[in-house]
Amino acid sequence: MKLENRVAVVTGAGRGIGKAVSLAFAREGADIAVASDNGVENLAVAGEIEQLGRLALPFEVDVSDPAQVASMAEQVIDRFGHVDILVSNAGIIRRGLLIYSEDSDWKRTIEVMVYGTYHCCKAFVPGMVERNDGRVIIMSSVMGKMSNPANSSYAASKHALIGIARTLATEVVMLGAKGVTVNAICPGIADTDMVTGPEGSMAKLSEMLGISPEEVWKQFMKKMSLQERLIEPEEIAAMALYLASDDARGITGQAINVCGGTIMH
Amino acid sequence: MKLDDRVAVVTGAGRGIGRAISLAFAKEGADIAVASIDPEENEAVAGEVRAFGRRALPYQVDVSDSGQVQAMAAATLEEFGRVDILVSNAGIQRRALLAFSDEEEWKRVIEVNVYGAYHCCKAFLGGMVERNHGRVIITSSISGKMVNPANSSYAVSKHGLIGLARSLASEVAMLGAKGVTVNAICPGLTDTDIMTGPDGNIAKLSEMLGKTREEIWDEIYRPLILQERMLKPEEIAAMALYLASDDARGITGQSINVCGGTIMH
Ligand SMILES: NC(=O)c1ccc[n+]([C@@H]2O[C@H](COP(=O)([O-])OP(=O)(O)OC[C@H]3O[C@@H](n4cnc5c(N)ncnc54)[C@H](O)[C@@H]3O)[C@@H](O)[C@H]2O)c1
Ligand SMILES: NC(=O)c1ccc[n+]([C@@H]2O[C@H](COP(=O)([O-])OP(=O)(O)OC[C@H]3O[C@@H](n4cnc5c(N)ncnc54)[C@H](O)[C@@H]3O)[C@@H](O)[C@H]2O)c1
C-alpha cells in the first residue's frame, strides 16, 4: 500500500473532491482527520473510512478561523501523534461581477480558501519540517491560471493558492526540510456539488441566465475542456494520492492540471 | 495491475530513463517494444522485461529516419497487434555556444529529438485514434521551459516538444478521439548517461571549464535544484506510469515537471 500508516488531514473532506481524496488515502493505508464545516457529512465519511479498516477523526471546523484550526491541530496530534499529509481542499464560491459584488461575499471567499490554507499550513507544516518528512497538497483550480468571469474572488483565491504552494515549497527547503514537498492541484470542472449540486454553478447560471442546466452545459462548460466532460472526483483523488506517495518525492512547487485539456500551462 | 496487457513502444529504451520506464510498465503488465539506436542495450532491457513475464520486442531504430520508424511500426504491429502507449523518449544533446556551433550537430539534435517524436507520433497515433484509446507520453525537459546555456539546440528541441504535445492533444480531440491523451514530462537533472556518463554534462563541463566534477556539481548544478539532488530515472518512470494509467484519463496537453523544484511553471 502506498500510504501505509500515514496520517492525513483533509479539509473539505465531507463531500466531493475531499471525500474522494480521503477514501483514496484510506484505501492505501492512511488514517484520516476528516475536517469540514459540515459535521454530519464528516461523520458519514469517517464511517466509510472505518469500514476500510482505518482510523478516522471527524472534525467540524471553519478553516477561516485560526482558533478553530489550532484546536483541530491539537486534537489531531493528540489522537494520531503526528501528521504526514495535509490536503487543504475546503473551498466555496460566491459568484458575482466584481463591480457589483458584496464586499463581505467577496472577502469570505478569500478568507475560506486563502486564509484557510494559510492557517492549516501554519498549524501542520512545522511538524513536517521537524521530521523532515511530509506532503502538503493544496486544491487550487484551473481558475488559478485563467480568467473566471463573474467569479473574481474565486479566481483571485485560486491564483493565490498557487503562490502559496510555490513559496512554501521553497521555504521548507530553506528550513532544511528537503523531505517535505508542497504542490497544488488544478482540477478542471468536476462533478461535485460545487458544479452540479442544487446550489452549484450549473443551477446558479441556469437561474441567472434563464436557460436550462443542459443549455448551460452546452453553451458555457462543454467547450471548456478538450474532452467535453466533467472530471470525476476520483481523478483528482488519484493525483493527490500520487503526490502523497513516495513516487512523487521529487515533485515540489508544482501546480498540476487535471482538467481534460482545459488549459495547458 | 495498472497496465494489464497493454502494449507500449518506448524509444530510447536501452538505458537511463527509457529503460526505467520500460521496466516500470512491464512490472505493471505491459508488453514492450524496446526501441533505441543501440541494439545491445535493447537486447539487455528486453531480457529484463521478459524476466517480469512480459513480451519484449527489441528493435534497433534511428528515430530521426522516418523510413526506419515506419518499419518499426510495422514490426511492432505484427508482433503485438496494436500499440496502446507510445513513449517518445529518445534524445541527445550536442553542447556548444550557438555562435560557434557546428550546423550539422545543431540540426542533428532537432532531428533526433523533434523529428524523432514527430515520426513516432505519426506512425503510432492512427491506431489509437481509430480505437479511441491510447496514451502518448513525450519526454521533454525542464530545458523545454528554461534557459540552457551552451545547449541551445537542446533547449529549442525540448521547447518544441511541449508545443508538439499541446497541439497533438487538441488534434486527437478534434479527430473525435477523446480517449487518447497526449502529455509531456519535463524531468529535471536525472542520474543517467546524459548527466553522469563518461560523455555526460558533468564530464563535459568539467573538461570545458577545467574544474573537477564535484566542483561542477556544487557550483553549477546543485544551486539550480531546490532539493539539491539529482533525480532517479525511477521517479520519471513513476510519472510516465501514472500518465499511462486509467487514473490519468483526464490529463491531456500538459507538460509536468518532475524536477525537485528546479522550475515551478
Ligand atoms: N468542482 C469543481 O469543478 C472544482 C474545480 C476546481 C477546484 N475545485 C476545488 O476543489 C475543492 C473541493 O470542492 P468540491 O468541488 O469538492 O466542492 P464541494 O462543495 O462538494 O466541497 C467543498 C468542501 O469544503 C467544505 N467547506 C466549505 N467551507 C468551509 C470552511 N469555511 N471550513 C471548512 N470546510 C469548508 C465543505 O463543507 C465541503 O466539504 C474546493 O477548494 C474547490 O474550489 C473544485
Ligand atoms: N538525464 C537528464 O538529466 C534528463 C533531463 C531531462 C530530460 N531528459 C531526456 O530524457 C530522455 C532520455 O534520456 P536519458 O537521460 O535516459 O539519457 P541516455 O543518454 O541514457 O538515453 C538516451 C536514449 O536515447 C537513445 N537514442 C539516442 N539517439 C537515438 C536515435 N537517433 N534513435 C533512437 N534512439 C536514440 C539512446 O540509445 C538511449 O537509449 C532524453 O530525451 C533526454 O533529453 C534527460
Coordinates of C-alpha atoms and ligand atoms in Angstrom, one line a residue:
Chain A
M1 CA 0.0 0.0 0.0
K2 CA 1.2 3.5 -0.9
L3 CA 0.4 5.3 2.4
E4 CA 0.8 2.6 5.0
N5 CA 0.2 4.1 8.4
R6 CA 0.5 7.7 7.3
V7 CA -1.7 10.3 8.9
A8 CA -3.5 12.7 6.7
V9 CA -5.6 15.8 7.4
V10 CA -8.1 16.5 4.7
T11 CA -10.1 19.7 4.8
G12 CA -13.4 20.0 2.9
A13 CA -13.5 16.2 3.4
G14 CA -17.2 15.8 3.8
R15 CA -18.2 15.5 0.2
G16 CA -17.0 15.9 -3.4
I17 CA -13.2 16.0 -4.0
G18 CA -12.2 16.0 -0.4
K19 CA -14.3 12.9 0.3
A20 CA -12.8 11.1 -2.7
V21 CA -9.3 12.1 -1.5
S22 CA -10.0 10.8 2.0
L23 CA -11.3 7.4 0.7
A24 CA -8.4 7.0 -1.8
F25 CA -5.9 7.7 1.0
A26 CA -7.6 5.3 3.5
R27 CA -7.7 2.6 0.9
E28 CA -3.9 2.9 0.6
G29 CA -3.5 2.6 4.4
A30 CA -3.7 6.1 5.8
D31 CA -5.6 7.3 8.9
I32 CA -7.6 10.5 8.2
A33 CA -8.7 13.6 10.1
V34 CA -12.0 14.3 8.2
A35 CA -12.4 18.1 8.5
S36 CA -15.0 20.3 7.2
D37 CA -17.7 22.8 8.3
N38 CA -20.4 20.2 8.0
G39 CA -20.4 17.9 11.0
V40 CA -23.0 15.5 9.5
E41 CA -21.0 14.9 6.3
N42 CA -17.8 14.5 8.3
L43 CA -19.4 11.7 10.3
A44 CA -20.6 9.9 7.2
V45 CA -17.2 10.0 5.5
A46 CA -15.5 8.9 8.8
G47 CA -17.8 5.9 8.9
E48 CA -16.7 4.9 5.3
I49 CA -13.1 5.2 6.3
E50 CA -13.6 3.0 9.3
Q51 CA -15.2 0.4 7.1
L52 CA -12.0 0.3 5.1
G53 CA -10.2 -0.6 8.4
R54 CA -8.6 2.7 9.0
L55 CA -8.9 5.3 11.8
A56 CA -10.9 8.4 11.2
L57 CA -11.3 11.6 13.3
P58 CA -14.3 13.6 12.1
F59 CA -13.7 17.3 13.0
E60 CA -16.1 20.2 12.4
V61 CA -14.1 23.3 11.6
D62 CA -14.4 26.6 9.8
V63 CA -10.9 26.8 8.3
S64 CA -11.1 30.6 8.0
D65 CA -10.9 30.8 11.9
P66 CA -7.3 30.4 13.2
A67 CA -8.5 29.4 16.6
Q68 CA -10.6 26.6 15.3
V69 CA -7.8 25.3 13.1
A70 CA -5.4 25.5 16.1
S71 CA -7.8 23.5 18.2
M72 CA -8.2 21.0 15.4
A73 CA -4.4 20.6 15.1
E74 CA -4.2 20.0 18.9
Q75 CA -6.8 17.2 18.8
V76 CA -5.4 15.6 15.7
I77 CA -1.9 15.4 17.2
D78 CA -3.5 14.2 20.4
R79 CA -5.2 11.4 18.5
F80 CA -2.6 10.4 15.9
G81 CA 0.7 11.7 17.3
H82 CA 1.7 13.5 14.1
V83 CA 0.5 14.5 10.6
D84 CA 2.3 13.3 7.5
I85 CA 0.0 14.8 4.8
L86 CA -2.1 17.9 4.7
V87 CA -4.7 18.3 1.9
S88 CA -6.0 21.8 2.0
N89 CA -9.1 21.5 0.0
A90 CA -12.0 23.3 1.7
G91 CA -13.5 25.8 -0.7
I92 CA -16.5 27.9 -1.6
I93 CA -17.8 30.0 -4.5
R94 CA -19.6 33.4 -4.3
R95 CA -20.5 34.3 -7.8
G96 CA -20.9 37.9 -8.9
L97 CA -19.4 40.6 -11.2
L98 CA -16.6 42.3 -9.3
I99 CA -18.1 45.8 -9.6
Y100 CA -21.5 44.8 -8.2
S101 CA -20.2 42.3 -5.7
E102 CA -20.9 42.4 -1.9
D103 CA -17.7 43.1 0.0
S104 CA -18.5 40.5 2.6
D105 CA -19.1 37.8 0.0
W106 CA -16.0 38.6 -2.0
K107 CA -13.8 38.6 1.1
R108 CA -15.4 35.5 2.5
T109 CA -14.1 33.5 -0.5
I110 CA -10.5 34.7 0.2
E111 CA -11.0 34.0 3.9
V112 CA -12.0 30.4 3.4
M113 CA -9.6 29.4 0.7
V114 CA -6.5 31.6 1.1
Y115 CA -6.6 32.2 4.9
G116 CA -8.0 28.7 5.4
T117 CA -5.0 27.3 3.7
Y118 CA -2.6 29.7 5.5
H119 CA -4.0 28.6 8.9
C120 CA -3.8 24.9 8.1
C121 CA -0.2 25.2 6.7
K122 CA 0.8 27.1 9.8
A123 CA -0.7 24.5 12.0
F124 CA 0.6 21.4 10.4
V125 CA 3.8 22.2 8.4
P126 CA 6.1 22.8 11.4
G127 CA 5.8 19.2 12.5
M128 CA 6.6 18.1 9.0
V129 CA 9.7 20.3 8.8
E130 CA 10.8 19.0 12.2
R131 CA 10.6 15.4 11.0
N132 CA 11.9 16.4 7.5
D133 CA 9.1 14.4 6.1
G134 CA 5.7 15.4 4.8
R135 CA 3.4 16.3 2.0
V136 CA 1.2 19.4 1.5
I137 CA -1.3 19.3 -1.3
I138 CA -3.4 22.4 -1.9
M139 CA -6.5 22.4 -4.0
S140 CA -6.3 25.2 -6.5
S141 CA -8.2 25.1 -9.8
V142 CA -7.8 25.8 -13.5
M143 CA -9.2 29.2 -12.3
G144 CA -5.9 29.6 -10.6
K145 CA -4.4 30.1 -14.1
M146 CA -7.2 31.7 -16.1
S147 CA -10.0 34.2 -16.1
N148 CA -13.2 33.3 -14.4
P149 CA -15.8 36.0 -15.2
A150 CA -18.4 36.7 -12.6
N151 CA -16.2 34.8 -10.1
S152 CA -13.2 37.1 -9.5
S153 CA -12.9 36.3 -5.8
Y154 CA -12.6 32.6 -6.7
A155 CA -10.0 33.2 -9.4
A156 CA -8.1 35.5 -7.0
S157 CA -8.1 32.9 -4.3
K158 CA -7.1 30.1 -6.6
H159 CA -4.3 32.1 -8.2
A160 CA -3.1 33.0 -4.7
L161 CA -3.0 29.3 -3.6
I162 CA -0.5 28.6 -6.4
G163 CA 1.6 31.4 -5.0
I164 CA 1.4 29.8 -1.5
A165 CA 2.4 26.4 -2.9
R166 CA 5.4 27.7 -4.8
T167 CA 6.6 29.8 -1.9
L168 CA 6.1 27.3 0.8
A169 CA 7.8 24.7 -1.3
T170 CA 10.9 26.9 -1.3
E171 CA 10.6 27.9 2.4
V172 CA 10.5 24.3 3.7
V173 CA 13.8 23.7 1.9
M174 CA 15.3 26.9 3.3
L175 CA 14.4 25.5 6.7
G176 CA 16.3 22.4 5.8
A177 CA 13.4 20.1 5.2
K178 CA 14.0 18.7 1.7
G179 CA 11.8 15.7 2.6
V180 CA 8.7 17.9 2.6
T181 CA 7.0 18.7 -0.7
V182 CA 4.4 21.3 -1.4
N183 CA 2.2 21.2 -4.5
A184 CA -1.1 22.4 -5.9
I185 CA -3.6 20.5 -8.0
C186 CA -5.6 22.4 -10.5
P187 CA -8.8 20.5 -11.3
G188 CA -10.9 21.4 -14.2
I189 CA -14.7 21.5 -13.9
A190 CA -15.5 18.5 -11.7
D191 CA -18.8 16.7 -10.9
T192 CA -19.4 17.8 -7.3
D193 CA -22.0 19.9 -5.5
M194 CA -20.0 23.0 -6.4
V195 CA -20.9 22.5 -10.0
T196 CA -23.8 20.0 -10.3
G197 CA -25.4 20.3 -6.8
P198 CA -28.7 22.2 -6.1
E199 CA -26.7 25.4 -5.4
G200 CA -23.9 24.6 -7.8
S201 CA -22.6 26.7 -10.8
M202 CA -24.9 25.0 -13.2
A203 CA -28.1 25.7 -11.3
K204 CA -26.9 29.3 -10.5
L205 CA -26.1 30.1 -14.1
S206 CA -29.3 28.5 -15.3
E207 CA -31.2 30.7 -13.0
M208 CA -29.2 33.9 -13.7
L209 CA -29.5 33.4 -17.5
G210 CA -32.9 31.9 -17.6
I211 CA -31.8 28.8 -19.6
S212 CA -31.9 25.1 -18.7
P213 CA -28.9 23.4 -17.0
E214 CA -28.4 21.4 -20.2
E215 CA -28.1 24.7 -22.1
V216 CA -25.6 26.0 -19.5
W217 CA -23.5 22.9 -20.0
K218 CA -23.7 23.1 -23.8
Q219 CA -23.0 26.9 -24.0
F220 CA -20.6 27.5 -21.2
M221 CA -19.0 24.4 -19.9
K222 CA -18.8 21.7 -22.5
K223 CA -16.4 23.6 -24.7
M224 CA -14.1 24.5 -21.8
S225 CA -12.4 21.1 -22.0
L226 CA -11.0 19.2 -24.9
Q227 CA -12.6 16.1 -23.5
E228 CA -16.0 17.8 -23.3
R229 CA -16.9 16.2 -20.0
L230 CA -16.8 16.8 -16.2
I231 CA -13.8 15.5 -14.3
E232 CA -14.8 12.9 -11.7
P233 CA -13.6 13.5 -8.1
E234 CA -11.8 10.2 -8.2
E235 CA -9.5 11.5 -10.9
I236 CA -8.4 14.4 -8.7
A237 CA -8.0 12.0 -5.8
A238 CA -5.7 9.8 -7.9
M239 CA -3.4 12.8 -8.4
A240 CA -3.5 13.7 -4.7
L241 CA -2.6 10.1 -3.9
Y242 CA 0.3 10.2 -6.4
L243 CA 1.6 13.4 -4.9
A244 CA 1.3 12.0 -1.4
S245 CA 3.2 8.8 -2.3
D246 CA 7.0 8.2 -2.2
D247 CA 6.9 8.1 -6.0
A248 CA 6.4 11.9 -6.0
R249 CA 9.3 12.7 -3.7
G250 CA 11.0 14.7 -6.5
I251 CA 7.9 16.8 -7.3
T252 CA 7.6 20.1 -5.4
G253 CA 6.4 23.7 -6.1
Q254 CA 4.2 22.5 -8.9
A255 CA 0.6 23.3 -9.9
I256 CA -0.6 20.3 -11.8
N257 CA -3.7 20.4 -14.0
V258 CA -6.2 17.6 -14.1
C259 CA -8.6 19.2 -16.4
G260 CA -9.3 17.2 -19.6
G261 CA -7.2 19.8 -21.5
T262 CA -9.0 23.0 -20.4
I263 CA -5.6 24.8 -20.1
M264 CA -2.1 23.6 -20.9
H265 CA 0.1 25.9 -18.9
Chain B
M1 CA -2.0 -4.2 -12.4
K2 CA -2.2 -0.8 -13.9
L3 CA -1.3 -1.7 -17.5
D4 CA -2.6 -5.2 -17.8
D5 CA -1.9 -6.5 -21.3
R6 CA -1.3 -3.0 -22.8
V7 CA 1.3 -2.7 -25.5
A8 CA 3.9 0.1 -25.2
V9 CA 6.5 1.4 -27.6
V10 CA 9.4 3.1 -25.7
T11 CA 12.1 4.9 -27.7
G12 CA 15.5 5.5 -26.1
A13 CA 14.6 2.4 -24.1
G14 CA 18.1 0.9 -23.9
R15 CA 19.3 2.8 -20.8
G16 CA 18.5 5.6 -18.4
I17 CA 15.0 7.0 -18.3
G18 CA 13.7 4.9 -21.2
R19 CA 14.9 1.7 -19.5
A20 CA 13.3 2.7 -16.2
I21 CA 10.0 3.4 -18.0
S22 CA 10.1 0.0 -19.8
L23 CA 10.7 -1.9 -16.6
A24 CA 8.0 0.1 -14.7
F25 CA 5.5 -0.6 -17.4
A26 CA 6.4 -4.3 -17.7
K27 CA 6.1 -4.7 -13.9
E28 CA 2.5 -3.4 -14.3
G29 CA 1.7 -5.9 -17.0
A30 CA 2.6 -4.3 -20.3
D31 CA 4.4 -5.8 -23.3
I32 CA 7.1 -3.5 -24.6
A33 CA 8.8 -2.7 -27.9
V34 CA 12.2 -1.7 -26.6
A35 CA 13.5 0.7 -29.3
S36 CA 16.7 2.6 -29.5
I37 CA 19.7 3.1 -31.7
D38 CA 21.8 0.7 -29.6
P39 CA 20.9 -3.0 -30.3
E40 CA 23.0 -4.4 -27.4
E41 CA 21.3 -2.2 -24.9
N42 CA 17.9 -3.1 -26.4
E43 CA 18.6 -6.8 -26.0
A44 CA 19.6 -6.4 -22.4
V45 CA 16.5 -4.4 -21.5
A46 CA 14.3 -6.8 -23.4
G47 CA 15.7 -9.6 -21.3
E48 CA 14.8 -7.6 -18.1
V49 CA 11.3 -7.1 -19.5
R50 CA 10.9 -10.8 -20.1
A51 CA 12.1 -11.6 -16.6
F52 CA 8.8 -9.9 -15.5
G53 CA 6.9 -12.4 -17.6
R54 CA 6.1 -9.9 -20.3
R55 CA 6.8 -10.0 -24.0
A56 CA 9.5 -7.8 -25.4
L57 CA 10.5 -6.7 -28.9
P58 CA 14.0 -5.3 -29.0
Y59 CA 14.2 -3.0 -32.1
Q60 CA 17.1 -1.0 -33.4
V61 CA 16.0 2.2 -34.9
D62 CA 17.2 5.7 -35.6
V63 CA 14.1 7.7 -34.8
S64 CA 15.2 10.6 -37.0
D65 CA 14.7 8.4 -40.0
S66 CA 11.0 8.2 -41.0
G67 CA 11.6 5.1 -43.0
Q68 CA 13.1 3.3 -40.1
V69 CA 10.3 4.4 -37.8
Q70 CA 7.6 3.2 -40.2
A71 CA 9.4 -0.2 -40.4
M72 CA 9.4 -0.3 -36.6
A73 CA 5.7 0.4 -36.5
A74 CA 5.1 -2.4 -39.0
A75 CA 7.2 -4.8 -37.0
T76 CA 5.5 -3.8 -33.7
L77 CA 2.0 -4.2 -35.1
E78 CA 3.0 -7.6 -36.5
E79 CA 4.3 -8.7 -33.1
F80 CA 1.7 -7.3 -30.8
G81 CA -1.3 -6.5 -33.0
R82 CA -1.7 -2.9 -31.7
V83 CA 0.0 -0.2 -29.7
D84 CA -1.7 1.4 -26.7
I85 CA 1.1 3.6 -25.4
L86 CA 3.9 5.5 -27.1
V87 CA 6.7 6.9 -25.0
S88 CA 8.8 9.1 -27.2
N89 CA 11.9 9.4 -25.1
A90 CA 14.9 9.0 -27.4
G91 CA 17.1 12.1 -27.1
I92 CA 20.5 13.5 -27.5
Q93 CA 22.4 16.7 -26.9
R94 CA 25.3 18.4 -28.5
R95 CA 26.7 21.2 -26.3
A96 CA 28.0 24.3 -27.9
L97 CA 27.6 28.1 -27.9
L98 CA 25.2 28.9 -30.7
A99 CA 27.6 31.4 -32.3
F100 CA 30.3 28.7 -32.6
S101 CA 28.1 25.7 -33.1
D102 CA 28.5 23.3 -36.0
E103 CA 25.4 23.5 -38.2
E104 CA 25.2 19.7 -38.7
E105 CA 25.5 19.0 -35.0
W106 CA 22.9 21.7 -34.1
K107 CA 20.4 20.3 -36.6
R108 CA 21.1 16.7 -35.5
V109 CA 19.6 17.5 -32.1
I110 CA 16.5 18.8 -33.7
E111 CA 16.3 15.8 -36.0
V112 CA 16.5 13.2 -33.2
N113 CA 14.5 15.0 -30.5
V114 CA 11.8 16.7 -32.5
Y115 CA 11.6 14.9 -35.8
G116 CA 12.0 11.6 -33.9
A117 CA 8.9 12.4 -31.9
Y118 CA 7.1 13.6 -35.0
H119 CA 7.8 10.4 -36.8
C120 CA 6.8 8.2 -33.9
C121 CA 3.6 10.1 -33.3
K122 CA 2.7 9.9 -36.9
A123 CA 3.4 6.1 -37.0
F124 CA 1.5 5.1 -33.9
L125 CA -1.3 7.6 -33.4
G126 CA -3.5 6.4 -36.2
G127 CA -4.4 3.2 -34.5
M128 CA -5.0 5.0 -31.2
V129 CA -7.4 7.4 -32.8
E130 CA -9.2 4.6 -34.6
R131 CA -9.7 2.7 -31.3
N132 CA -10.3 6.0 -29.4
H133 CA -7.9 4.7 -26.8
G134 CA -4.3 5.5 -26.2
R135 CA -1.6 7.4 -24.5
V136 CA 1.3 9.4 -25.9
I137 CA 4.0 10.5 -23.5
I138 CA 6.8 12.7 -24.7
T139 CA 10.0 13.2 -22.7
S140 CA 10.7 16.9 -22.8
S141 CA 12.8 18.5 -20.1
I142 CA 13.0 21.5 -17.8
S143 CA 15.1 22.8 -20.7
G144 CA 11.7 22.9 -22.5
K145 CA 10.8 25.8 -20.2
M146 CA 14.0 27.5 -19.2
V147 CA 17.4 28.6 -20.4
N148 CA 20.2 26.1 -21.0
P149 CA 23.3 28.0 -21.9
A150 CA 25.7 26.4 -24.4
N151 CA 22.9 24.0 -25.3
S152 CA 20.5 26.0 -27.5
S153 CA 19.7 23.1 -29.8
Y154 CA 18.6 21.0 -26.9
A155 CA 16.5 23.8 -25.3
V156 CA 15.0 24.5 -28.7
S157 CA 14.1 20.9 -29.2
K158 CA 12.7 20.5 -25.8
H159 CA 10.6 23.7 -26.1
G160 CA 9.4 22.3 -29.4
L161 CA 8.3 19.0 -27.8
I162 CA 5.9 20.9 -25.5
G163 CA 4.4 22.6 -28.5
L164 CA 4.0 19.2 -30.1
A165 CA 2.3 17.7 -27.1
R166 CA -0.2 20.6 -26.7
S167 CA -1.1 20.7 -30.4
L168 CA -1.4 16.9 -30.7
A169 CA -3.6 16.8 -27.6
S170 CA -6.0 19.2 -29.3
E171 CA -5.8 17.4 -32.6
V172 CA -6.8 14.0 -31.3
A173 CA -9.8 15.6 -29.6
M174 CA -10.7 17.3 -32.9
L175 CA -10.5 14.0 -34.6
G176 CA -13.1 12.7 -32.1
A177 CA -10.7 10.6 -30.0
K178 CA -11.2 11.9 -26.5
G179 CA -9.9 8.6 -25.2
V180 CA -6.4 9.4 -26.4
T181 CA -4.3 11.7 -24.2
V182 CA -1.0 13.4 -25.1
N183 CA 1.3 14.8 -22.5
A184 CA 5.0 15.7 -21.9
I185 CA 7.1 15.1 -18.9
C186 CA 9.8 17.6 -18.0
P187 CA 12.4 15.9 -15.9
G188 CA 15.0 17.9 -14.0
L189 CA 18.6 16.7 -13.8
T190 CA 18.5 13.0 -13.7
D191 CA 21.2 10.5 -13.0
T192 CA 21.7 8.9 -16.4
D193 CA 24.5 8.9 -19.0
I194 CA 23.3 12.3 -20.3
M195 CA 24.3 13.8 -17.0
T196 CA 26.8 11.4 -15.3
G197 CA 28.0 9.2 -18.0
P198 CA 31.6 9.4 -19.4
D199 CA 30.4 11.8 -22.1
G200 CA 27.7 13.4 -20.0
N201 CA 27.2 17.0 -19.0
I202 CA 29.2 16.9 -15.8
A203 CA 32.2 15.3 -17.5
K204 CA 31.9 17.7 -20.5
L205 CA 31.7 20.9 -18.3
S206 CA 34.5 19.7 -16.1
E207 CA 36.6 19.4 -19.2
M208 CA 35.4 22.7 -20.8
L209 CA 35.8 24.7 -17.6
G210 CA 38.9 23.0 -16.1
K211 CA 37.1 22.1 -12.9
T212 CA 36.6 18.9 -11.1
R213 CA 33.3 17.0 -11.4
E214 CA 32.5 17.8 -7.8
E215 CA 33.0 21.5 -8.5
I216 CA 30.7 21.4 -11.5
W217 CA 28.0 19.8 -9.4
D218 CA 28.5 22.1 -6.4
E219 CA 28.9 25.3 -8.4
I220 CA 26.6 24.8 -11.5
Y221 CA 24.0 22.1 -10.9
R222 CA 23.3 21.9 -7.2
P223 CA 22.2 25.6 -6.9
L224 CA 19.6 25.0 -9.7
I225 CA 17.7 22.4 -7.7
L226 CA 15.6 23.1 -4.6
Q227 CA 16.1 19.6 -3.4
E228 CA 19.8 19.8 -4.2
R229 CA 19.9 16.3 -5.7
M230 CA 19.7 14.5 -9.0
L231 CA 16.5 12.7 -9.7
K232 CA 16.5 8.9 -10.2
P233 CA 15.2 7.6 -13.5
E234 CA 12.6 5.6 -11.5
E235 CA 11.0 8.9 -10.4
I236 CA 10.5 9.9 -14.0
A237 CA 9.2 6.4 -14.8
A238 CA 6.6 6.6 -12.0
M239 CA 5.2 9.7 -13.6
A240 CA 5.1 8.0 -17.0
L241 CA 3.3 5.1 -15.5
Y242 CA 0.8 7.4 -13.8
L243 CA 0.1 9.2 -17.1
A244 CA -0.2 5.8 -18.9
S245 CA -2.7 4.5 -16.4
D246 CA -6.5 4.9 -16.3
D247 CA -6.1 7.3 -13.4
A248 CA -4.8 9.9 -15.7
R249 CA -7.6 9.7 -18.3
G250 CA -8.4 13.4 -17.6
I251 CA -4.9 14.7 -18.0
T252 CA -4.0 15.9 -21.5
G253 CA -2.0 18.6 -23.2
Q254 CA 0.1 19.0 -20.0
S255 CA 3.9 19.2 -19.5
I256 CA 4.5 18.0 -16.0
N257 CA 7.7 18.9 -14.2
V258 CA 9.5 16.2 -12.1
C259 CA 12.4 18.2 -11.1
G260 CA 12.9 18.6 -7.4
G261 CA 11.6 22.1 -7.6
T262 CA 14.1 23.5 -10.2
I263 CA 11.3 25.3 -12.0
M264 CA 7.6 25.9 -11.0
H265 CA 5.9 26.9 -14.2
Ligands
LIG1 N1 -15.9 21.0 -8.5 C1 -15.1 21.7 -9.3 O1 -15.3 21.9 -10.5 C2 -13.7 22.2 -8.8 C3 -12.8 22.6 -9.8 C4 -11.6 23.1 -9.3 C5 -11.3 23.2 -8.0 N2 -12.2 22.8 -7.1 C6 -11.9 22.9 -5.6 O2 -11.9 21.7 -5.0 C7 -12.2 21.9 -3.6 C8 -13.3 21.0 -3.2 O3 -14.5 21.4 -3.8 P1 -15.7 20.4 -4.3 O4 -15.7 20.5 -5.8 O5 -15.5 19.0 -3.7 O6 -17.0 21.1 -3.7 P2 -17.9 20.8 -2.5 O7 -18.8 22.0 -2.3 O8 -18.6 19.5 -2.7 O9 -16.9 20.6 -1.3 C9 -16.4 21.7 -0.5 C10 -16.0 21.2 0.8 O10 -15.4 22.3 1.6 C11 -16.1 22.4 2.8 N3 -16.0 23.8 3.3 C12 -16.6 24.9 2.8 N4 -16.3 26.0 3.5 C13 -15.6 25.6 4.6 C14 -15.0 26.2 5.7 N5 -15.1 27.5 5.9 N6 -14.3 25.5 6.6 C15 -14.2 24.1 6.4 N7 -14.7 23.5 5.4 C16 -15.4 24.2 4.5 C17 -17.5 21.9 2.6 O11 -18.1 21.5 3.8 C18 -17.2 20.7 1.7 O12 -16.7 19.6 2.4 C19 -12.5 23.4 -3.4 O13 -11.4 24.1 -3.0 C20 -12.9 23.8 -4.9 O14 -12.6 25.2 -5.1 C21 -13.5 22.3 -7.5
LIG2 N1 19.1 12.9 -17.8 C1 18.6 14.1 -17.6 O1 19.0 14.9 -16.8 C2 17.4 14.5 -18.5 C3 16.7 15.6 -18.1 C4 15.6 16.0 -18.9 C5 15.2 15.2 -20.0 N2 16.0 14.2 -20.3 C6 15.6 13.4 -21.6 O2 15.2 12.1 -21.3 C7 15.4 11.3 -22.4 C8 16.2 10.1 -22.1 O3 17.5 10.5 -21.8 P1 18.4 9.8 -20.7 O4 18.6 10.8 -19.6 O5 17.8 8.5 -20.3 O6 19.8 9.7 -21.4 P2 20.5 8.4 -22.1 O7 21.6 9.0 -23.0 O8 20.9 7.4 -21.1 O9 19.4 7.7 -23.1 C9 19.1 8.2 -24.4 C10 18.5 7.1 -25.1 O10 18.1 7.5 -26.4 C11 18.6 6.6 -27.4 N3 18.9 7.4 -28.7 C12 19.7 8.4 -28.9 N4 19.7 8.8 -30.2 C13 18.7 8.0 -30.8 C14 18.2 7.9 -32.1 N5 18.6 8.7 -33.1 N6 17.3 7.0 -32.3 C15 16.8 6.1 -31.4 N7 17.3 6.2 -30.1 C16 18.3 7.1 -29.8 C17 19.9 6.1 -26.8 O11 20.3 4.9 -27.4 C18 19.4 5.9 -25.3 O12 18.7 4.7 -25.2 C19 16.0 12.2 -23.5 O13 15.0 12.7 -24.3 C20 16.6 13.3 -22.6 O14 16.7 14.5 -23.4 C21 17.0 13.7 -19.6

